[in-house]
């Protein structure tokens, strides 16, 4: 290859060298952005709260000298709401003082703002160099005259707005603001926006699950507290209280019942009453009555006596008062019975007769 001799050849060579240098700088810039976005994507992939995602994204973009705003969409899909903005806190305070309201939580209608409408409705990442029209569109009517001053304060040279899409639904918008942004950045920023949306949705679901778990634990604690309180009332009673489910298993028994049967509550709960407590010779008749009660064929008798077996297999005579337990739909789901141990009285009466 011969050295250039003519001015035209020298000029062409310099132009080519400049192109190569610019191409190398552009490649280095893109790789720098790609590396930063990859690191941020890894950091937010394990986030369990949206605030962690907002903070990581803002910090990453600040280091790239890019201002970012993250918007969420209201349930009606009509407005964007500012969730995070990476401007310097002093600038934010000055902007809020100028506008007279807080930036976080500020709601902007989607359709009247060209940049937002294109990104949200058409699901396209949109590049824009015009900031004046954008500010005029997002500010409420009484404040539109401040758009020029606001543009000077926050310096909006160019924006790239990328929809945050999770599944088949747009959940928000990532807006990037910098004088170094170019249209060629769109694919990289679109990919990063998908990562942000995915992590954001995962964090939302995690928070929702945590909230539901907390509420469930609270409900269970309240139920347990009510059950314990009811159990204390039942334990005070001087008679046996026992609740059976529709299969005849013991769901609840008070302290008096445990004392009469000679068992602990843990031993009795879940045990089948008829198989374990009723003497074998009475099981068939008593169980038949119970099945008729559960099917609604008969009403519980006001007073009923039968023998029960204690832990040491001795028999006690119990006088029962029974009632049905019904669900919200009126179906019979079990019985509740109060019983008095009348063994000594029955034995005394029998001795007198003898």
mmCIF file of C-alpha atoms in Angstrom:
data_model
loop_
_atom_site.group_PDB
_atom_site.id
_atom_site.type_symbol
_atom_site.label_atom_id
_atom_site.label_comp_id
_atom_site.label_asym_id
_atom_site.label_seq_id
_atom_site.Cartn_x
_atom_site.Cartn_y
_atom_site.Cartn_z
ATOM 1 C CA UNK A 1 0.000 0.000 0.000
ATOM 2 C CA UNK A 2 1.465 3.357 -1.072
ATOM 3 C CA UNK A 3 1.394 6.477 1.060
ATOM 4 C CA UNK A 4 -1.176 9.145 0.089
ATOM 5 C CA UNK A 5 0.333 11.936 -1.943
ATOM 6 C CA UNK A 6 -2.465 14.243 -3.044
ATOM 7 C CA UNK A 7 -4.435 16.518 -0.649
ATOM 8 C CA UNK A 8 -7.612 14.642 -1.538
ATOM 9 C CA UNK A 9 -6.076 11.307 -0.554
ATOM 10 C CA UNK A 10 -4.755 12.774 2.701
ATOM 11 C CA UNK A 11 -8.183 14.281 3.479
ATOM 12 C CA UNK A 12 -9.921 10.961 2.726
ATOM 13 C CA UNK A 13 -7.464 9.096 4.960
ATOM 14 C CA UNK A 14 -8.044 11.538 7.844
ATOM 15 C CA UNK A 15 -11.790 11.172 7.411
ATOM 16 C CA UNK A 16 -11.478 7.403 7.502
ATOM 17 C CA UNK A 17 -9.310 7.568 10.618
ATOM 18 C CA UNK A 18 -11.913 9.808 12.285
ATOM 19 C CA UNK A 19 -14.675 7.341 11.384
ATOM 20 C CA UNK A 20 -12.694 4.461 12.851
ATOM 21 C CA UNK A 21 -11.991 6.425 16.038
ATOM 22 C CA UNK A 22 -15.670 7.336 16.389
ATOM 23 C CA UNK A 23 -16.679 3.743 15.740
ATOM 24 C CA UNK A 24 -14.240 2.537 18.400
ATOM 25 C CA UNK A 25 -15.553 5.120 20.889
ATOM 26 C CA UNK A 26 -19.136 4.125 20.096
ATOM 27 C CA UNK A 27 -18.296 0.448 20.582
ATOM 28 C CA UNK A 28 -16.558 1.170 23.895
ATOM 29 C CA UNK A 29 -19.542 3.246 25.015
ATOM 30 C CA UNK A 30 -22.040 0.524 24.105
ATOM 31 C CA UNK A 31 -19.944 -2.126 25.859
ATOM 32 C CA UNK A 32 -19.710 0.110 28.918
ATOM 33 C CA UNK A 33 -23.510 0.490 28.952
ATOM 34 C CA UNK A 34 -24.006 -3.225 28.373
ATOM 35 C CA UNK A 35 -21.685 -4.136 31.259
ATOM 36 C CA UNK A 36 -23.385 -1.645 33.616
ATOM 37 C CA UNK A 37 -26.864 -2.876 32.647
ATOM 38 C CA UNK A 38 -25.836 -6.512 33.096
ATOM 39 C CA UNK A 39 -24.483 -5.782 36.573
ATOM 40 C CA UNK A 40 -27.672 -3.923 37.500
ATOM 41 C CA UNK A 41 -29.822 -6.764 36.138
ATOM 42 C CA UNK A 42 -27.965 -9.258 38.321
ATOM 43 C CA UNK A 43 -28.364 -7.005 41.370
ATOM 44 C CA UNK A 44 -32.123 -6.535 40.942
ATOM 45 C CA UNK A 45 -32.858 -10.168 40.047
ATOM 46 C CA UNK A 46 -32.823 -11.108 43.755
ATOM 47 C CA UNK A 47 -34.633 -7.972 44.987
ATOM 48 C CA UNK A 48 -37.601 -8.643 47.256
ATOM 49 C CA UNK A 49 -38.935 -5.090 47.378
ATOM 50 C CA UNK A 50 -39.586 -2.581 44.546
ATOM 51 C CA UNK A 51 -37.628 0.088 46.461
ATOM 52 C CA UNK A 52 -34.469 -2.034 46.112
ATOM 53 C CA UNK A 53 -34.977 -2.128 42.330
ATOM 54 C CA UNK A 54 -35.568 1.629 42.084
ATOM 55 C CA UNK A 55 -32.453 2.360 44.135
ATOM 56 C CA UNK A 56 -30.226 0.021 42.102
ATOM 57 C CA UNK A 57 -31.461 1.330 38.749
ATOM 58 C CA UNK A 58 -31.062 4.962 39.835
ATOM 59 C CA UNK A 59 -27.559 4.361 41.195
ATOM 60 C CA UNK A 60 -26.441 2.514 38.044
ATOM 61 C CA UNK A 61 -27.738 5.200 35.711
ATOM 62 C CA UNK A 62 -26.343 8.019 37.837
ATOM 63 C CA UNK A 63 -22.891 6.466 37.470
ATOM 64 C CA UNK A 64 -23.472 6.523 33.694
ATOM 65 C CA UNK A 65 -24.459 10.204 33.976
ATOM 66 C CA UNK A 66 -28.014 9.326 32.910
ATOM 67 C CA UNK A 67 -31.042 10.652 34.791
ATOM 68 C CA UNK A 68 -33.794 8.082 35.197
ATOM 69 C CA UNK A 69 -37.476 8.194 36.095
ATOM 70 C CA UNK A 70 -39.470 5.048 36.821
ATOM 71 C CA UNK A 71 -43.239 5.283 36.446
ATOM 72 C CA UNK A 72 -45.939 2.772 37.365
ATOM 73 C CA UNK A 73 -49.350 2.620 35.681
ATOM 74 C CA UNK A 74 -52.542 3.115 37.648
ATOM 75 C CA UNK A 75 -55.094 0.253 37.691
ATOM 76 C CA UNK A 76 -57.189 1.959 34.998
ATOM 77 C CA UNK A 77 -54.189 2.148 32.610
ATOM 78 C CA UNK A 78 -54.819 5.866 32.147
ATOM 79 C CA UNK A 79 -52.059 7.587 34.142
ATOM 80 C CA UNK A 80 -48.372 7.164 34.879
ATOM 81 C CA UNK A 81 -47.258 7.703 38.480
ATOM 82 C CA UNK A 82 -43.707 8.709 39.402
ATOM 83 C CA UNK A 83 -42.164 6.042 41.643
ATOM 84 C CA UNK A 84 -38.506 6.986 41.443
ATOM 85 C CA UNK A 85 -36.414 9.837 40.056
ATOM 86 C CA UNK A 86 -32.609 9.955 40.127
ATOM 87 C CA UNK A 87 -32.092 13.718 40.097
ATOM 88 C CA UNK A 88 -29.921 15.282 42.761
ATOM 89 C CA UNK A 89 -31.958 15.885 45.921
ATOM 90 C CA UNK A 90 -31.293 19.633 45.772
ATOM 91 C CA UNK A 91 -32.616 19.839 42.230
ATOM 92 C CA UNK A 92 -35.697 17.833 43.235
ATOM 93 C CA UNK A 93 -36.358 20.210 46.145
ATOM 94 C CA UNK A 94 -36.030 23.228 43.855
ATOM 95 C CA UNK A 95 -38.338 21.645 41.272
ATOM 96 C CA UNK A 96 -40.910 20.797 43.946
ATOM 97 C CA UNK A 97 -40.686 24.328 45.328
ATOM 98 C CA UNK A 98 -41.186 25.766 41.841
ATOM 99 C CA UNK A 99 -44.100 23.468 40.994
ATOM 100 C CA UNK A 100 -45.688 23.417 44.422
ATOM 101 C CA UNK A 101 -46.110 19.633 44.739
ATOM 102 C CA UNK A 102 -44.070 16.477 45.400
ATOM 103 C CA UNK A 103 -42.554 14.744 42.398
ATOM 104 C CA UNK A 104 -42.840 11.227 43.854
ATOM 105 C CA UNK A 105 -46.437 10.162 43.385
ATOM 106 C CA UNK A 106 -47.072 12.807 40.698
ATOM 107 C CA UNK A 107 -49.594 11.473 38.188
ATOM 108 C CA UNK A 108 -49.391 12.201 34.447
ATOM 109 C CA UNK A 109 -52.104 11.223 31.925
ATOM 110 C CA UNK A 110 -50.715 8.886 29.259
ATOM 111 C CA UNK A 111 -52.597 9.728 26.093
ATOM 112 C CA UNK A 112 -52.033 13.523 25.931
ATOM 113 C CA UNK A 113 -48.220 13.030 26.162
ATOM 114 C CA UNK A 114 -46.788 11.870 22.819
ATOM 115 C CA UNK A 115 -43.724 10.136 24.301
ATOM 116 C CA UNK A 116 -45.826 8.246 26.829
ATOM 117 C CA UNK A 117 -48.604 7.318 24.421
ATOM 118 C CA UNK A 118 -46.180 5.813 21.896
ATOM 119 C CA UNK A 119 -44.309 3.822 24.551
ATOM 120 C CA UNK A 120 -47.348 2.577 26.477
ATOM 121 C CA UNK A 121 -50.061 2.122 23.859
ATOM 122 C CA UNK A 122 -47.770 0.925 21.048
ATOM 123 C CA UNK A 123 -45.321 -0.813 23.419
ATOM 124 C CA UNK A 124 -42.357 0.781 21.669
ATOM 125 C CA UNK A 125 -39.147 2.234 23.069
ATOM 126 C CA UNK A 126 -39.187 5.841 21.904
ATOM 127 C CA UNK A 127 -36.301 8.307 21.381
ATOM 128 C CA UNK A 128 -36.870 12.069 21.492
ATOM 129 C CA UNK A 129 -34.605 15.125 21.350
ATOM 130 C CA UNK A 130 -37.317 17.669 22.140
ATOM 131 C CA UNK A 131 -37.843 18.518 25.806
ATOM 132 C CA UNK A 132 -39.951 21.688 25.580
ATOM 133 C CA UNK A 133 -42.988 19.933 24.097
ATOM 134 C CA UNK A 134 -42.599 17.102 26.587
ATOM 135 C CA UNK A 135 -42.645 19.428 29.594
ATOM 136 C CA UNK A 136 -45.578 21.368 28.182
ATOM 137 C CA UNK A 137 -47.504 18.116 27.872
ATOM 138 C CA UNK A 138 -46.809 16.681 31.343
ATOM 139 C CA UNK A 139 -47.314 19.863 33.379
ATOM 140 C CA UNK A 140 -50.819 20.841 34.541
ATOM 141 C CA UNK A 141 -52.275 23.841 32.703
ATOM 142 C CA UNK A 142 -51.538 26.477 35.409
ATOM 143 C CA UNK A 143 -47.840 25.515 35.391
ATOM 144 C CA UNK A 144 -47.186 25.227 31.644
ATOM 145 C CA UNK A 145 -45.644 28.702 31.634
ATOM 146 C CA UNK A 146 -42.881 27.336 33.871
ATOM 147 C CA UNK A 147 -41.787 24.664 31.379
ATOM 148 C CA UNK A 148 -38.884 26.737 30.026
ATOM 149 C CA UNK A 149 -37.465 27.481 33.469
ATOM 150 C CA UNK A 150 -37.989 23.874 34.513
ATOM 151 C CA UNK A 151 -36.135 22.651 31.390
ATOM 152 C CA UNK A 152 -33.135 24.793 32.383
ATOM 153 C CA UNK A 153 -33.168 23.461 35.936
ATOM 154 C CA UNK A 154 -33.284 19.756 35.131
ATOM 155 C CA UNK A 155 -31.686 19.862 31.648
ATOM 156 C CA UNK A 156 -33.637 17.463 29.465
ATOM 157 C CA UNK A 157 -31.542 17.269 26.273
ATOM 158 C CA UNK A 158 -32.954 13.973 25.077
ATOM 159 C CA UNK A 159 -35.004 11.053 26.349
ATOM 160 C CA UNK A 160 -35.497 7.387 25.694
ATOM 161 C CA UNK A 161 -38.764 6.009 27.055
ATOM 162 C CA UNK A 162 -38.983 2.220 27.341
ATOM 163 C CA UNK A 163 -42.189 0.419 28.356
ATOM 164 C CA UNK A 164 -41.862 -1.935 31.317
ATOM 165 C CA UNK A 165 -43.599 -5.098 30.126
ATOM 166 C CA UNK A 166 -44.245 -8.105 32.347
ATOM 167 C CA UNK A 167 -45.900 -11.041 30.633
ATOM 168 C CA UNK A 168 -48.477 -9.529 28.308
ATOM 169 C CA UNK A 169 -49.068 -6.409 30.392
ATOM 170 C CA UNK A 170 -47.375 -2.998 30.520
ATOM 171 C CA UNK A 171 -46.727 -2.254 34.204
ATOM 172 C CA UNK A 172 -44.757 0.972 33.920
ATOM 173 C CA UNK A 173 -42.256 3.098 32.036
ATOM 174 C CA UNK A 174 -38.495 3.607 32.285
ATOM 175 C CA UNK A 175 -37.500 7.100 31.130
ATOM 176 C CA UNK A 176 -33.781 7.857 30.578
ATOM 177 C CA UNK A 177 -32.536 11.425 30.151
ATOM 178 C CA UNK A 178 -29.040 12.347 28.891
ATOM 179 C CA UNK A 179 -27.333 14.386 26.168
ATOM 180 C CA UNK A 180 -25.289 11.277 25.299
ATOM 181 C CA UNK A 181 -28.264 9.105 24.444
ATOM 182 C CA UNK A 182 -28.616 8.175 20.780
ATOM 183 C CA UNK A 183 -31.215 6.264 18.843
ATOM 184 C CA UNK A 184 -28.821 3.309 18.511
ATOM 185 C CA UNK A 185 -29.173 2.767 22.298
ATOM 186 C CA UNK A 186 -32.785 1.676 21.920
ATOM 187 C CA UNK A 187 -32.222 -2.127 21.660
ATOM 188 C CA UNK A 188 -29.924 -2.197 24.701
ATOM 189 C CA UNK A 189 -32.248 -0.040 26.816
ATOM 190 C CA UNK A 190 -35.291 -2.053 25.712
ATOM 191 C CA UNK A 191 -33.593 -5.239 26.899
ATOM 192 C CA UNK A 192 -32.681 -3.608 30.221
ATOM 193 C CA UNK A 193 -36.277 -2.385 30.641
ATOM 194 C CA UNK A 194 -37.524 -5.978 30.268
ATOM 195 C CA UNK A 195 -35.150 -7.044 33.060
ATOM 196 C CA UNK A 196 -36.387 -4.217 35.288
ATOM 197 C CA UNK A 197 -40.041 -5.138 34.616
ATOM 198 C CA UNK A 198 -39.440 -8.820 35.335
ATOM 199 C CA UNK A 199 -37.650 -8.118 38.628
ATOM 200 C CA UNK A 200 -40.245 -5.514 39.603
ATOM 201 C CA UNK A 201 -43.124 -7.936 39.034
ATOM 202 C CA UNK A 202 -41.316 -10.658 40.972
ATOM 203 C CA UNK A 203 -40.718 -8.272 43.875
ATOM 204 C CA UNK A 204 -44.376 -7.213 43.784
ATOM 205 C CA UNK A 205 -45.501 -10.843 43.959
ATOM 206 C CA UNK A 206 -43.069 -11.483 46.796
ATOM 207 C CA UNK A 207 -44.380 -8.488 48.723
ATOM 208 C CA UNK A 208 -47.958 -9.586 48.052
ATOM 209 C CA UNK A 209 -47.167 -13.091 49.300
ATOM 210 C CA UNK A 210 -45.485 -11.660 52.396
ATOM 211 C CA UNK A 211 -48.484 -9.459 53.101
ATOM 212 C CA UNK A 212 -50.921 -12.332 52.615
ATOM 213 C CA UNK A 213 -48.776 -14.535 54.874
ATOM 214 C CA UNK A 214 -48.665 -11.826 57.532
ATOM 215 C CA UNK A 215 -52.431 -11.357 57.342
ATOM 216 C CA UNK A 216 -52.969 -15.119 57.482
ATOM 217 C CA UNK A 217 -50.709 -15.433 60.528
ATOM 218 C CA UNK A 218 -52.552 -12.564 62.161
ATOM 219 C CA UNK A 219 -55.920 -14.215 61.442
ATOM 220 C CA UNK A 220 -54.652 -17.547 62.750
ATOM 221 C CA UNK A 221 -53.303 -15.856 65.874
ATOM 222 C CA UNK A 222 -56.658 -14.181 66.408
ATOM 223 C CA UNK A 223 -58.432 -17.505 65.922
ATOM 224 C CA UNK A 224 -56.007 -19.198 68.285
ATOM 225 C CA UNK A 225 -56.550 -16.442 70.821
ATOM 226 C CA UNK A 226 -60.334 -16.821 70.508
ATOM 227 C CA UNK A 227 -60.036 -20.606 70.755
ATOM 228 C CA UNK A 228 -57.845 -20.340 73.856
ATOM 229 C CA UNK A 229 -60.266 -17.883 75.408
ATOM 230 C CA UNK A 230 -63.202 -20.176 74.613
ATOM 231 C CA UNK A 231 -61.237 -23.144 75.951
ATOM 232 C CA UNK A 232 -60.652 -21.310 79.246
ATOM 233 C CA UNK A 233 -64.387 -20.648 79.538
ATOM 234 C CA UNK A 234 -65.149 -24.298 78.789
ATOM 235 C CA UNK A 235 -62.559 -25.487 81.279
ATOM 236 C CA UNK A 236 -64.262 -23.459 84.005
ATOM 237 C CA UNK A 237 -67.517 -25.315 83.377
ATOM 238 C CA UNK A 238 -68.210 -28.132 85.823
ATOM 239 C CA UNK A 239 -69.506 -30.442 83.085
ATOM 240 C CA UNK A 240 -67.952 -32.287 80.146
ATOM 241 C CA UNK A 241 -67.957 -30.309 76.887
ATOM 242 C CA UNK A 242 -67.124 -32.227 73.689
ATOM 243 C CA UNK A 243 -67.380 -31.254 70.019
ATOM 244 C CA UNK A 244 -67.455 -33.976 67.327
ATOM 245 C CA UNK A 245 -67.090 -33.449 63.575
ATOM 246 C CA UNK A 246 -69.376 -35.149 61.061
ATOM 247 C CA UNK A 247 -67.210 -38.300 61.161
ATOM 248 C CA UNK A 248 -67.361 -38.569 64.939
ATOM 249 C CA UNK A 249 -63.810 -37.362 65.569
ATOM 250 C CA UNK A 250 -63.134 -35.205 68.620
ATOM 251 C CA UNK A 251 -62.497 -31.591 67.608
ATOM 252 C CA UNK A 252 -62.662 -30.041 71.071
ATOM 253 C CA UNK A 253 -62.910 -31.309 74.625
ATOM 254 C CA UNK A 254 -62.599 -29.364 77.874
ATOM 255 C CA UNK A 255 -60.570 -30.093 80.990
ATOM 256 C CA UNK A 256 -63.495 -31.779 82.748
ATOM 257 C CA UNK A 257 -63.883 -34.215 79.854
ATOM 258 C CA UNK A 258 -60.167 -35.020 79.979
ATOM 259 C CA UNK A 259 -60.391 -35.660 83.733
ATOM 260 C CA UNK A 260 -63.361 -38.017 83.408
ATOM 261 C CA UNK A 261 -61.721 -40.004 80.577
ATOM 262 C CA UNK A 262 -58.309 -39.956 82.261
ATOM 263 C CA UNK A 263 -56.569 -38.650 79.106
ATOM 264 C CA UNK A 264 -54.782 -35.491 78.038
ATOM 265 C CA UNK A 265 -56.270 -33.149 75.455
ATOM 266 C CA UNK A 266 -53.498 -34.057 72.979
ATOM 267 C CA UNK A 267 -54.420 -37.753 73.305
ATOM 268 C CA UNK A 268 -58.108 -37.076 72.642
ATOM 269 C CA UNK A 269 -58.135 -34.459 69.864
ATOM 270 C CA UNK A 270 -58.615 -36.217 66.517
ATOM 271 C CA UNK A 271 -59.593 -39.515 68.138
ATOM 272 C CA UNK A 272 -62.801 -41.167 66.943
ATOM 273 C CA UNK A 273 -65.265 -40.903 69.803
ATOM 274 C CA UNK A 274 -67.327 -43.990 69.018
ATOM 275 C CA UNK A 275 -64.417 -46.356 68.319
ATOM 276 C CA UNK A 276 -62.422 -45.389 71.397
ATOM 277 C CA UNK A 277 -64.769 -43.983 74.043
ATOM 278 C CA UNK A 278 -68.064 -45.828 73.654
ATOM 279 C CA UNK A 279 -68.143 -49.415 75.066
ATOM 280 C CA UNK A 280 -68.247 -52.058 72.337
ATOM 281 C CA UNK A 281 -71.695 -53.310 73.280
ATOM 282 C CA UNK A 282 -73.185 -49.803 72.828
ATOM 283 C CA UNK A 283 -71.164 -48.645 69.801
ATOM 284 C CA UNK A 284 -73.629 -49.832 67.141
ATOM 285 C CA UNK A 285 -76.734 -48.221 68.632
ATOM 286 C CA UNK A 286 -75.031 -44.944 69.613
ATOM 287 C CA UNK A 287 -73.269 -44.657 66.241
ATOM 288 C CA UNK A 288 -76.543 -45.289 64.398
ATOM 289 C CA UNK A 289 -78.176 -42.413 66.273
ATOM 290 C CA UNK A 290 -75.210 -40.179 65.426
ATOM 291 C CA UNK A 291 -75.462 -40.974 61.706
ATOM 292 C CA UNK A 292 -79.159 -40.163 61.760
ATOM 293 C CA UNK A 293 -78.349 -36.837 63.419
ATOM 294 C CA UNK A 294 -75.721 -36.006 60.758
ATOM 295 C CA UNK A 295 -78.125 -36.818 57.926
ATOM 296 C CA UNK A 296 -80.861 -34.695 59.479
ATOM 297 C CA UNK A 297 -83.221 -37.630 59.830
ATOM 298 C CA UNK A 298 -83.787 -36.994 63.537
ATOM 299 C CA UNK A 299 -83.387 -34.114 65.953
ATOM 300 C CA UNK A 300 -81.076 -34.452 68.963
ATOM 301 C CA UNK A 301 -82.832 -35.630 72.101
ATOM 302 C CA UNK A 302 -82.808 -33.245 75.025
ATOM 303 C CA UNK A 303 -81.460 -35.820 77.483
ATOM 304 C CA UNK A 304 -79.500 -39.016 76.814
ATOM 305 C CA UNK A 305 -77.503 -41.377 79.015
ATOM 306 C CA UNK A 306 -74.775 -43.769 77.951
ATOM 307 C CA UNK A 307 -71.562 -45.291 79.255
ATOM 308 C CA UNK A 308 -68.040 -44.147 78.267
ATOM 309 C CA UNK A 309 -64.708 -45.915 78.636
ATOM 310 C CA UNK A 310 -61.878 -44.236 80.525
ATOM 311 C CA UNK A 311 -58.199 -44.734 79.776
ATOM 312 C CA UNK A 312 -57.986 -47.604 82.281
ATOM 313 C CA UNK A 313 -61.034 -49.194 80.525
ATOM 314 C CA UNK A 314 -63.455 -48.596 83.389
ATOM 315 C CA UNK A 315 -66.926 -47.348 82.548
ATOM 316 C CA UNK A 316 -68.555 -44.089 83.615
ATOM 317 C CA UNK A 317 -72.220 -43.199 83.076
ATOM 318 C CA UNK A 318 -72.728 -39.781 81.467
ATOM 319 C CA UNK A 319 -75.960 -37.809 81.120
ATOM 320 C CA UNK A 320 -75.763 -35.828 77.864
ATOM 321 C CA UNK A 321 -77.441 -32.728 76.450
ATOM 322 C CA UNK A 322 -76.771 -32.538 72.694
ATOM 323 C CA UNK A 323 -77.035 -29.896 69.977
ATOM 324 C CA UNK A 324 -76.177 -29.811 66.271
ATOM 325 C CA UNK A 325 -73.505 -27.559 64.744
ATOM 326 C CA UNK A 326 -74.384 -26.154 61.313
ATOM 327 C CA UNK A 327 -72.261 -24.410 58.684
ATOM 328 C CA UNK A 328 -73.011 -21.063 57.055
ATOM 329 C CA UNK A 329 -75.065 -22.816 54.382
ATOM 330 C CA UNK A 330 -77.149 -24.641 57.013
ATOM 331 C CA UNK A 331 -75.608 -28.073 56.516
ATOM 332 C CA UNK A 332 -74.938 -30.156 59.635
ATOM 333 C CA UNK A 333 -71.181 -30.390 60.295
ATOM 334 C CA UNK A 334 -71.035 -31.865 63.805
ATOM 335 C CA UNK A 335 -72.375 -31.934 67.345
ATOM 336 C CA UNK A 336 -71.642 -30.205 70.614
ATOM 337 C CA UNK A 337 -72.572 -31.995 73.824
ATOM 338 C CA UNK A 338 -72.449 -31.213 77.504
ATOM 339 C CA UNK A 339 -72.280 -34.183 79.820
ATOM 340 C CA UNK A 340 -72.506 -34.806 83.553
ATOM 341 C CA UNK A 341 -70.833 -37.785 85.180
ATOM 342 C CA UNK A 342 -73.709 -39.471 87.078
ATOM 343 C CA UNK A 343 -71.913 -42.765 87.791
ATOM 344 C CA UNK A 344 -72.008 -42.431 91.590
ATOM 345 C CA UNK A 345 -75.648 -41.402 91.546
ATOM 346 C CA UNK A 346 -76.635 -44.358 89.330
ATOM 347 C CA UNK A 347 -74.677 -46.763 91.545
ATOM 348 C CA UNK A 348 -76.304 -45.295 94.687
ATOM 349 C CA UNK A 349 -79.785 -45.609 93.196
ATOM 350 C CA UNK A 350 -79.049 -49.178 92.145
ATOM 351 C CA UNK A 351 -77.835 -50.031 95.657
ATOM 352 C CA UNK A 352 -80.994 -48.607 97.170
ATOM 353 C CA UNK A 353 -83.145 -50.676 94.831
ATOM 354 C CA UNK A 354 -81.180 -53.790 95.724
#
